[in-house]
Coordinates of C-alpha atoms and ligand atoms in Angstrom, one line a residue:
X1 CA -6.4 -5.9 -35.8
X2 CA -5.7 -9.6 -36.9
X3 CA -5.5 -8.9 -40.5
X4 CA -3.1 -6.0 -39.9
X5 CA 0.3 -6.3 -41.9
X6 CA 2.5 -3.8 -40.3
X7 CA 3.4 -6.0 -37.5
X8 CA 1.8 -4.0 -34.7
X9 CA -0.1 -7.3 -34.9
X10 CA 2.2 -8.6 -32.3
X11 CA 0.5 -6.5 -29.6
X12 CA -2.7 -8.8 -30.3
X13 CA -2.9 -11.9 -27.7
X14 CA -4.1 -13.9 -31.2
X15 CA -1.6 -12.4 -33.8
X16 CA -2.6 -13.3 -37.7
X17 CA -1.5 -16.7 -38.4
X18 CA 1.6 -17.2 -40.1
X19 CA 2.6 -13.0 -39.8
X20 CA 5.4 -11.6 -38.0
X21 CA 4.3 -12.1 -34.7
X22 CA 3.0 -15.6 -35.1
X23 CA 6.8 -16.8 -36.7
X24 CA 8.7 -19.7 -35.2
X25 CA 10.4 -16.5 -33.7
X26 CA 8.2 -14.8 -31.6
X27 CA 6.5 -17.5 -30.6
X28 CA 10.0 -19.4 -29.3
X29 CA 10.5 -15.5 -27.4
X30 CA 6.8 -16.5 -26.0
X31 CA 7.9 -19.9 -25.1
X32 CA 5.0 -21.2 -27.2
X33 CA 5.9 -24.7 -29.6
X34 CA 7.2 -24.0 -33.1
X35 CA 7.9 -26.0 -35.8
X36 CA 11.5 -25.6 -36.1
X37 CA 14.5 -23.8 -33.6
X38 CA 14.3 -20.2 -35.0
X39 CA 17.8 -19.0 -35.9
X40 CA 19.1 -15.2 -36.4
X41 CA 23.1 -13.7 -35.7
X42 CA 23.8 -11.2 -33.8
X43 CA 25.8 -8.7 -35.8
X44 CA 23.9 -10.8 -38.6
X45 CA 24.3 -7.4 -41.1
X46 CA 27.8 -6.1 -41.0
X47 CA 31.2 -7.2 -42.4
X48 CA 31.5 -10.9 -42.9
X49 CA 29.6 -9.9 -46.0
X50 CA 30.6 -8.5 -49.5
X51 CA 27.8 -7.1 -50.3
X52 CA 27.7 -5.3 -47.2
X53 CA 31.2 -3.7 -47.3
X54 CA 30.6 -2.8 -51.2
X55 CA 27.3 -1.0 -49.9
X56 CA 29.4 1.1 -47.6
X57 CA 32.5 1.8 -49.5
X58 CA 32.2 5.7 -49.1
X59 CA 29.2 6.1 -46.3
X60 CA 30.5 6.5 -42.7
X61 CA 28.9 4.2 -40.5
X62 CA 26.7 6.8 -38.4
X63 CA 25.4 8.3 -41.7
X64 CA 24.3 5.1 -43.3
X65 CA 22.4 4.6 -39.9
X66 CA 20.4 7.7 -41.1
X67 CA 19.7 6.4 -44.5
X68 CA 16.4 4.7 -44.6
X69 CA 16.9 3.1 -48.2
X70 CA 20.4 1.7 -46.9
X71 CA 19.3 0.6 -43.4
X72 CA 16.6 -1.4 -45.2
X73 CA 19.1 -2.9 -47.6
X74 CA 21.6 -3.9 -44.9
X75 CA 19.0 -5.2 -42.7
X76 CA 17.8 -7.5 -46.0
X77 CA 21.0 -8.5 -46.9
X78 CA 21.2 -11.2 -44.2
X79 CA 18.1 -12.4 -44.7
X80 CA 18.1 -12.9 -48.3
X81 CA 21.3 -14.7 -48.2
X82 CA 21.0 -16.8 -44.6
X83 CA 17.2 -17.6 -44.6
X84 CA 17.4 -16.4 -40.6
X85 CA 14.1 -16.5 -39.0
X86 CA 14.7 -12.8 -37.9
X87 CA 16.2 -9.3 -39.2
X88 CA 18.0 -7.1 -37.0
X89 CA 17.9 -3.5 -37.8
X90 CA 20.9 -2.3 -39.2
X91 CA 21.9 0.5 -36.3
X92 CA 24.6 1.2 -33.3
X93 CA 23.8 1.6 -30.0
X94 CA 25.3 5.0 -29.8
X95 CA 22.4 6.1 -32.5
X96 CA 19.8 7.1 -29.9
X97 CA 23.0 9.1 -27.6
X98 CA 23.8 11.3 -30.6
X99 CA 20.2 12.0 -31.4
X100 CA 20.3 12.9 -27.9
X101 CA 23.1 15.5 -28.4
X102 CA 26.2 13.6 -27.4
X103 CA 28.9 14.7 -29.8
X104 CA 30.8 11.0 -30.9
X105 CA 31.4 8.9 -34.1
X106 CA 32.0 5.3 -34.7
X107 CA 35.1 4.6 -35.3
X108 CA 36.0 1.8 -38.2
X109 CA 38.2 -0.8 -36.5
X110 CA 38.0 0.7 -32.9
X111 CA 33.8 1.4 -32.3
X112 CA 32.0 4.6 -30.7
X113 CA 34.5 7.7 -29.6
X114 CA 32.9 10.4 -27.2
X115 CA 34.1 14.1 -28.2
X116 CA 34.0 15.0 -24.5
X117 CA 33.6 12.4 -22.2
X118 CA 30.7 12.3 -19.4
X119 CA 32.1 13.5 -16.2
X120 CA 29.9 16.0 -14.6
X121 CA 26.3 16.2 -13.4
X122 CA 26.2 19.1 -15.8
X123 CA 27.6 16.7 -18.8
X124 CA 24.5 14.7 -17.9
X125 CA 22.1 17.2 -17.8
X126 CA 23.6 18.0 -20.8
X127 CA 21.7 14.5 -22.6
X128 CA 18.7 15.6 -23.2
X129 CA 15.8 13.7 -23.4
X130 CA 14.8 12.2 -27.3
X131 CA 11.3 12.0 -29.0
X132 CA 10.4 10.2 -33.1
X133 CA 11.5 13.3 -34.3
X134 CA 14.7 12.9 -33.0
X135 CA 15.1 9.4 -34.7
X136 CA 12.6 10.2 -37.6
X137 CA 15.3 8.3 -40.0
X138 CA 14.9 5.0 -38.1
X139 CA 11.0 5.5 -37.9
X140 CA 11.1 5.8 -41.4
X141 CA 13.4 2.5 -41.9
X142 CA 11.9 0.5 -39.5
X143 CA 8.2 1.2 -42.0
X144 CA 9.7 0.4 -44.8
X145 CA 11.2 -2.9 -43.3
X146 CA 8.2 -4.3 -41.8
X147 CA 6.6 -4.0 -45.6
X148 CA 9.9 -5.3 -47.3
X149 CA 9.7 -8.4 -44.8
X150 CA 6.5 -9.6 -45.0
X151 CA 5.9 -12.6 -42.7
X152 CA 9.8 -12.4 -41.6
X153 CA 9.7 -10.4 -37.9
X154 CA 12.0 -7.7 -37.2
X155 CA 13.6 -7.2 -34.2
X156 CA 15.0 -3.6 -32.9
X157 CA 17.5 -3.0 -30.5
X158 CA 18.9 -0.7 -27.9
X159 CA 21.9 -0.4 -25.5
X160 CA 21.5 -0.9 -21.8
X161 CA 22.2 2.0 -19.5
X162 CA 25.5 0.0 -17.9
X163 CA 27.1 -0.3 -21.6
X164 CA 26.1 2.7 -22.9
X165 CA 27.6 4.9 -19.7
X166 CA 30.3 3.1 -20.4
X167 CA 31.0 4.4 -23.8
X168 CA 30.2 8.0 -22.6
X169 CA 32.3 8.1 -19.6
X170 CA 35.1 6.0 -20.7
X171 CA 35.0 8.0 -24.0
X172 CA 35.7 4.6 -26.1
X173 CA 35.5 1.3 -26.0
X174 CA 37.3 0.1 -22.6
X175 CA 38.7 -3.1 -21.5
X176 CA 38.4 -2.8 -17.6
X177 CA 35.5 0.0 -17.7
X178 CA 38.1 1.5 -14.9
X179 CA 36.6 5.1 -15.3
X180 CA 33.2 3.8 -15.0
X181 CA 33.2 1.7 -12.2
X182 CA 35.1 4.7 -10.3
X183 CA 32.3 7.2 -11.3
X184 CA 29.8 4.0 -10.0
X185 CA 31.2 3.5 -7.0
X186 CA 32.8 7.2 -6.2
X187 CA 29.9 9.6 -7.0
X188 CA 26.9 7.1 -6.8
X189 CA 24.3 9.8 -7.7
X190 CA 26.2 11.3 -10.4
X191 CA 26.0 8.0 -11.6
X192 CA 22.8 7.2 -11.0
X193 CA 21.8 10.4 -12.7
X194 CA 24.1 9.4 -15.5
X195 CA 21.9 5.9 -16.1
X196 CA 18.5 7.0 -15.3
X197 CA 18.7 9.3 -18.0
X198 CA 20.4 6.6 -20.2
X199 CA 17.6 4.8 -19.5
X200 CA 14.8 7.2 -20.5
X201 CA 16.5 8.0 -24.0
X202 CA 16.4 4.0 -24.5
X203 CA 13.2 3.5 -23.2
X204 CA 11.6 6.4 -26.3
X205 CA 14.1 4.9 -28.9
X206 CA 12.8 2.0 -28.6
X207 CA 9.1 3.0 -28.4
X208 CA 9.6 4.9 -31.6
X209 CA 10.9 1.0 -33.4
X210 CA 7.7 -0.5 -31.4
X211 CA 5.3 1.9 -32.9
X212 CA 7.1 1.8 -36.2
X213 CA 6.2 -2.2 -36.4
X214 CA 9.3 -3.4 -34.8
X215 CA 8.3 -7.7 -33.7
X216 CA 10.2 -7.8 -30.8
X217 CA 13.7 -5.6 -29.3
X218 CA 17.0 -6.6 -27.5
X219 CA 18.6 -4.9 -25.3
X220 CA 21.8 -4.9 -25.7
X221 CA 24.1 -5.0 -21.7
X222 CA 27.5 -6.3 -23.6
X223 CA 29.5 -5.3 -20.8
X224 CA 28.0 -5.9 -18.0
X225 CA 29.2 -9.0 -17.3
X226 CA 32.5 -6.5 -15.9
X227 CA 30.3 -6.4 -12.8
X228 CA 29.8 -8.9 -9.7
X229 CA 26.1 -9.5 -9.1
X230 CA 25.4 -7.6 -6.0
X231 CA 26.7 -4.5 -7.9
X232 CA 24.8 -5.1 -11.1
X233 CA 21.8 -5.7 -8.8
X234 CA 22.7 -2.2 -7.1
X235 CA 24.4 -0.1 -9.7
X236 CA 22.5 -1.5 -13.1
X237 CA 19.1 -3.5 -12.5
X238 CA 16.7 -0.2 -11.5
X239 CA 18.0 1.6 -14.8
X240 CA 17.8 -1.8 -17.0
X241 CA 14.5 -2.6 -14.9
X242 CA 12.9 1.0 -16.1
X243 CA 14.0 0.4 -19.9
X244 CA 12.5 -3.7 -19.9
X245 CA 9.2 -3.5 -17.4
X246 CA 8.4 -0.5 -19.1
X247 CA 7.9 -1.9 -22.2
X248 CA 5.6 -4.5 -20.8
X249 CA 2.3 -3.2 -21.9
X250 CA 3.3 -3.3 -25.5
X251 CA 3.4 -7.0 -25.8
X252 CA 6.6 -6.9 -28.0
X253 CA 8.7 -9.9 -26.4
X254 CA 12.1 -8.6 -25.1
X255 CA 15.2 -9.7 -25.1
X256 CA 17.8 -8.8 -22.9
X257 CA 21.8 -10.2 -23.4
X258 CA 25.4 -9.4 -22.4
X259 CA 28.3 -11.4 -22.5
X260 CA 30.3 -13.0 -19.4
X261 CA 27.1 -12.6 -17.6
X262 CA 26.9 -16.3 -16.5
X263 CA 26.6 -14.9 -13.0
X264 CA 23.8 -12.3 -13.7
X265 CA 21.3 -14.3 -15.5
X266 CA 18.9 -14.4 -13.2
X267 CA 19.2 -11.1 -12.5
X268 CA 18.7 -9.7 -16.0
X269 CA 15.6 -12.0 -16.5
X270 CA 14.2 -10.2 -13.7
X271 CA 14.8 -6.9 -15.2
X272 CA 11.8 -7.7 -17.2
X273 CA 12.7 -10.1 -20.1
X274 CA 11.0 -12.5 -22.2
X275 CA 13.9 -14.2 -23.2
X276 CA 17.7 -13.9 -21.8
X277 CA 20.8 -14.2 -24.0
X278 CA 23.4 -16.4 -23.1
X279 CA 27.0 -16.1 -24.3
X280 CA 29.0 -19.4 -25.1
X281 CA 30.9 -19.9 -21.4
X282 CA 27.4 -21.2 -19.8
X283 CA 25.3 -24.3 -21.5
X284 CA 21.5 -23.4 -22.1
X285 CA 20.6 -26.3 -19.8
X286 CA 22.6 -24.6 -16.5
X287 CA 21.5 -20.9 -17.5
X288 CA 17.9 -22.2 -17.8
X289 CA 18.4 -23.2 -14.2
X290 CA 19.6 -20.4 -13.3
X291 CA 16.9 -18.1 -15.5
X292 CA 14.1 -20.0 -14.5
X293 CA 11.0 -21.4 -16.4
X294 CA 9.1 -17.9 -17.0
X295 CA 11.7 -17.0 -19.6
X296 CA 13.1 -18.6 -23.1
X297 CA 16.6 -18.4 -24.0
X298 CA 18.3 -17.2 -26.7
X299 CA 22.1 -18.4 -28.0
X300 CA 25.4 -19.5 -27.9
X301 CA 27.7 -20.6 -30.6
X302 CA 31.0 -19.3 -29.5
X303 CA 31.4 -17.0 -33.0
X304 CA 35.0 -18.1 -32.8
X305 CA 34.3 -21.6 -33.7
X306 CA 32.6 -20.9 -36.9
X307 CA 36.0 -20.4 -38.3
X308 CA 36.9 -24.2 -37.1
X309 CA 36.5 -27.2 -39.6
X310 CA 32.4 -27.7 -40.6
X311 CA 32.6 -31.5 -38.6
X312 CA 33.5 -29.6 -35.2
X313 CA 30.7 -26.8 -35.7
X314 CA 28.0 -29.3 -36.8
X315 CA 29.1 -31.2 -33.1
X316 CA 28.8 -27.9 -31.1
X317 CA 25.5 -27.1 -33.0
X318 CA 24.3 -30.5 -32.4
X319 CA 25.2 -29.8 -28.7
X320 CA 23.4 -26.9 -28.4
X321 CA 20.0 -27.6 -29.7
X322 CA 20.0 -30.5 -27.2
X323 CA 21.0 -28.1 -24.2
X324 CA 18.3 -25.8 -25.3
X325 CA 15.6 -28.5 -24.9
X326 CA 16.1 -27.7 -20.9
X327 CA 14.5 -24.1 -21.9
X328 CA 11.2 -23.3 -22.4
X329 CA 11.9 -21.5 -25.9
X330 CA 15.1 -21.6 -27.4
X331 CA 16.1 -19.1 -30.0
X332 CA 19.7 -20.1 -31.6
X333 CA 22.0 -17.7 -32.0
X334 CA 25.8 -17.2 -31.5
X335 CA 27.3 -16.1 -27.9
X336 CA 28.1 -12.7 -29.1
X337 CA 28.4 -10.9 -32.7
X338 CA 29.7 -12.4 -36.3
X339 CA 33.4 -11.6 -36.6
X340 CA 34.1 -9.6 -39.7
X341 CA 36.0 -12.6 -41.1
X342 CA 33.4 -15.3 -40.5
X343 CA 33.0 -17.4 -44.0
X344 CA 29.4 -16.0 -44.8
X345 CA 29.1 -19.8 -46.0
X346 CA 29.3 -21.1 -42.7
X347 CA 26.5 -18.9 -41.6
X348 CA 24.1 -20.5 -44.1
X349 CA 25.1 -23.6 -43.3
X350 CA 24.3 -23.3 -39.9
X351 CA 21.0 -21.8 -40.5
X352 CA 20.0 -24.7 -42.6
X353 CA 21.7 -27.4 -40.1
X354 CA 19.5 -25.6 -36.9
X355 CA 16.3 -26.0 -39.1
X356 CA 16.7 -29.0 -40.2
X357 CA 17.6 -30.8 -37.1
X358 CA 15.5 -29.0 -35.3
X359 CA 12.1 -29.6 -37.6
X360 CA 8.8 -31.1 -35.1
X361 CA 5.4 -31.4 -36.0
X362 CA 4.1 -28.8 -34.3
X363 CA 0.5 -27.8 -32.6
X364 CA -0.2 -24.6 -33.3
X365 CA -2.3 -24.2 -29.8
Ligands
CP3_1 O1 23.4 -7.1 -35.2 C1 23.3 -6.6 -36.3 O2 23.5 -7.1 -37.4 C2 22.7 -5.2 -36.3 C3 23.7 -4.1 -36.3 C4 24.4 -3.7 -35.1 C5 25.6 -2.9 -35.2 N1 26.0 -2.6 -33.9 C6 26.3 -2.5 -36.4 C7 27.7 -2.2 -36.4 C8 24.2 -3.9 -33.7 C9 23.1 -4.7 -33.1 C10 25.2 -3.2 -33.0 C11 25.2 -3.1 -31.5 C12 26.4 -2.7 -30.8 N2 27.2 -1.7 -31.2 C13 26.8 -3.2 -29.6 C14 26.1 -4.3 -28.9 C15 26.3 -5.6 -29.5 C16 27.7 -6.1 -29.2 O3 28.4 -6.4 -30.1 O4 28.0 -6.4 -28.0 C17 28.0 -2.5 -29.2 C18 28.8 -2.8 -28.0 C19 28.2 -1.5 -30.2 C20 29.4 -0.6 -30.3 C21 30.2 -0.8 -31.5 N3 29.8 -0.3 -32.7 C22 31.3 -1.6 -31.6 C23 32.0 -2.3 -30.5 C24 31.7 -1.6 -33.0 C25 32.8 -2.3 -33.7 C26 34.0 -1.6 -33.9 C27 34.7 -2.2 -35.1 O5 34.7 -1.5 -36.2 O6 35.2 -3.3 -35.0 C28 30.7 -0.7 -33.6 C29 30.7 -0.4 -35.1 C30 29.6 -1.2 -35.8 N4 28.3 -1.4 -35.5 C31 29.8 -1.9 -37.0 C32 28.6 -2.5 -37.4 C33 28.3 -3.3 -38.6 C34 31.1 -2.0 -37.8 C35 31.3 -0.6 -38.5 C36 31.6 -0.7 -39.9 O7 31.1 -1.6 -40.6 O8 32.4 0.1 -40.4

């Protein structure tokens, strides 16, 4: 299976030299050497780019998700223009909870909006659980992708149980998550009923982007740095645990981030990740310390700063590359998403800067 080119290659222990799963990018998520820092944005295809907001002029944002010949171009655009070392696939983390027959639409300016927000053990039951056929769409895209990419690995993504309860019971985006932590901490089995079944709709959508070629998948907790860590720990790592560890026998390395999570780091490694993403508040060198050496670590430009004057971001990027040689692997990437009004410039800039300062003769043992 060596020779294979639809990247289930990355399954193999000896993937085919040079392919999608042998890329400075998986093999940084592997914490094997590589011959440069792999670089890739979060929120890498979305609206810091022109081409991307001409693309979707007149297409709602959960419709284009649907669209296999516009998910593929999205997910391109980024890597055609930046040279990343990985594509992201152009979805929302809602995708797989409408598939699963949540009524809600994203929002422009203001994110996912749930119709009727969860509240009831019947509103969970409600959820029902999701197979390909569900997601047949992003099947589809991811295929055409892995072809379309060649050597370049794609990575697919999900939201975390924590983040994507949050959404459903809050019925928007929230600040404090105050109607989730009450559910949490009120009615404990409704929420864990809530979450465990958030966790089996994540755990099939993103076997569907595994089987589809996918090289590697995040999981996406953004908002679960809202939570101390003995209730992450209580509330959040079983549910995040089932997702991660039950991935494990696919090989695919995994990636699990939030943001403000400086206190959970160690926790979320131990969900089952390959590699942890750190947001900008905690340097590489202290999260490796506190992630451990069995993981690589992926991050953390504050995306803010790439709007400051090209000295100071060359400093901070400078900066970061050396806190990342504490890691094992090191996979740059900012803190959290590209702002919409990041100079795309910048972006290639920094992609170029990471590679070349980071450029080592490598052995490829
Ligand atoms: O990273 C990538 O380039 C892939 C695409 C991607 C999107 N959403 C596209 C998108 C990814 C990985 C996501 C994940 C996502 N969606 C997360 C986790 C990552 C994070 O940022 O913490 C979350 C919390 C969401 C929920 C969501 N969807 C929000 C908060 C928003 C922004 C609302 C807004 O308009 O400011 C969305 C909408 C969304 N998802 C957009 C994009 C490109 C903007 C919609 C548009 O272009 O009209």
């Amino acid at each position: 299976m060596t020779t294979d080119t639809t990247g289930t290659a990355a399954r193999d222990d000896e993937p085919r030299p040079g392919g999608p799963a042998d890329s400075p990018f998986v093999r940084a998520c592997r914490r094997r050497p590589v011959p440069h820092t792999p670089v890739w944005f979060m929120r890498q295809a979305g609206r810091s780019l022109p081409e991307y907001r001409e693309i979707r002029a007149n297409v709602a944002m959960l419709e284009s998700c649907r669209r296999p010949d516009l998910v593929t171009e999205i997910t391109l655009q980024p890597v055609r223009r930046h040279g990343v070392d990985a594509a992201i696939l152009f979805s929302d983390i809602v995708v797989p909870v409408a598939a699963a027959g949540v009524d809600l639409d994203i929002v422009p300016g203001t994110g996912p909006v749930v119709a009727e927000p969860v509240r009831t053990a019947a509103d969970v039951e409600r959820i029902r659980p999701i197979g390909r056929d569900d997601v047949d769409y992003v099947d589809e895209a991811v295929r055409l992708l892995v072809k379309e990419l060649g050597d370049t690995p794609l990575i697919g993504f999900a939201g975390a149980p924590f983040t994507l309860a949050s959404y459903l019971v809050e019925g928007g985006p929230s600040r404090t998550h105050a109607k989730t932590k009450a559910l949490m901490y009120g009615e404990p089995e409704l929420w864990h009923a809530l979450a465990g079944r958030l966790a089996e709709v994540t755990l099939a959508f993103l076997r569907v982007q595994i089987e589809a070629g996918v090289s590697a998948v995040q999981l996406f907790d953004s908002w679960a740095g809202a939570l101390s860590e003995a209730d992450y720990r209580r509330f959040v790592l079983p549910h995040s645990t089932k997702v991660l560890s039950g991935l494990a026998d696919t090989g695919v390395p995994r990636i699990h981030f939030g943001v403000g999570t400086a206190e959970l780091l160690g926790a979320m490694g131990e969900a089952g990740a390959d590699v942890v993403g750190v947001d900008w508040r905690t340097p590489l060198d202290v999260a490796t310390r506190r992630i451990g050496p069995e993981r690589a670590v992926q991050g953390n430009l504050d995306p803010t700063l790439l709007m400051a004057p090209w000295p100071v971001v060359e400093t901070e990027v400078r900066r970061i590359l050396e806190q990342g040689r504490a890691a094992p692997g090191h996979v740059f990437n900012l803190g959290h998403g590209v702002l919409p009004e990041t100079d795309p410039e910048v972006l290639t800039r920094v992609v170029a800067l990471v590679h070349e300062l980071s450029v080592r003769p490598v052995d490829q043992g």
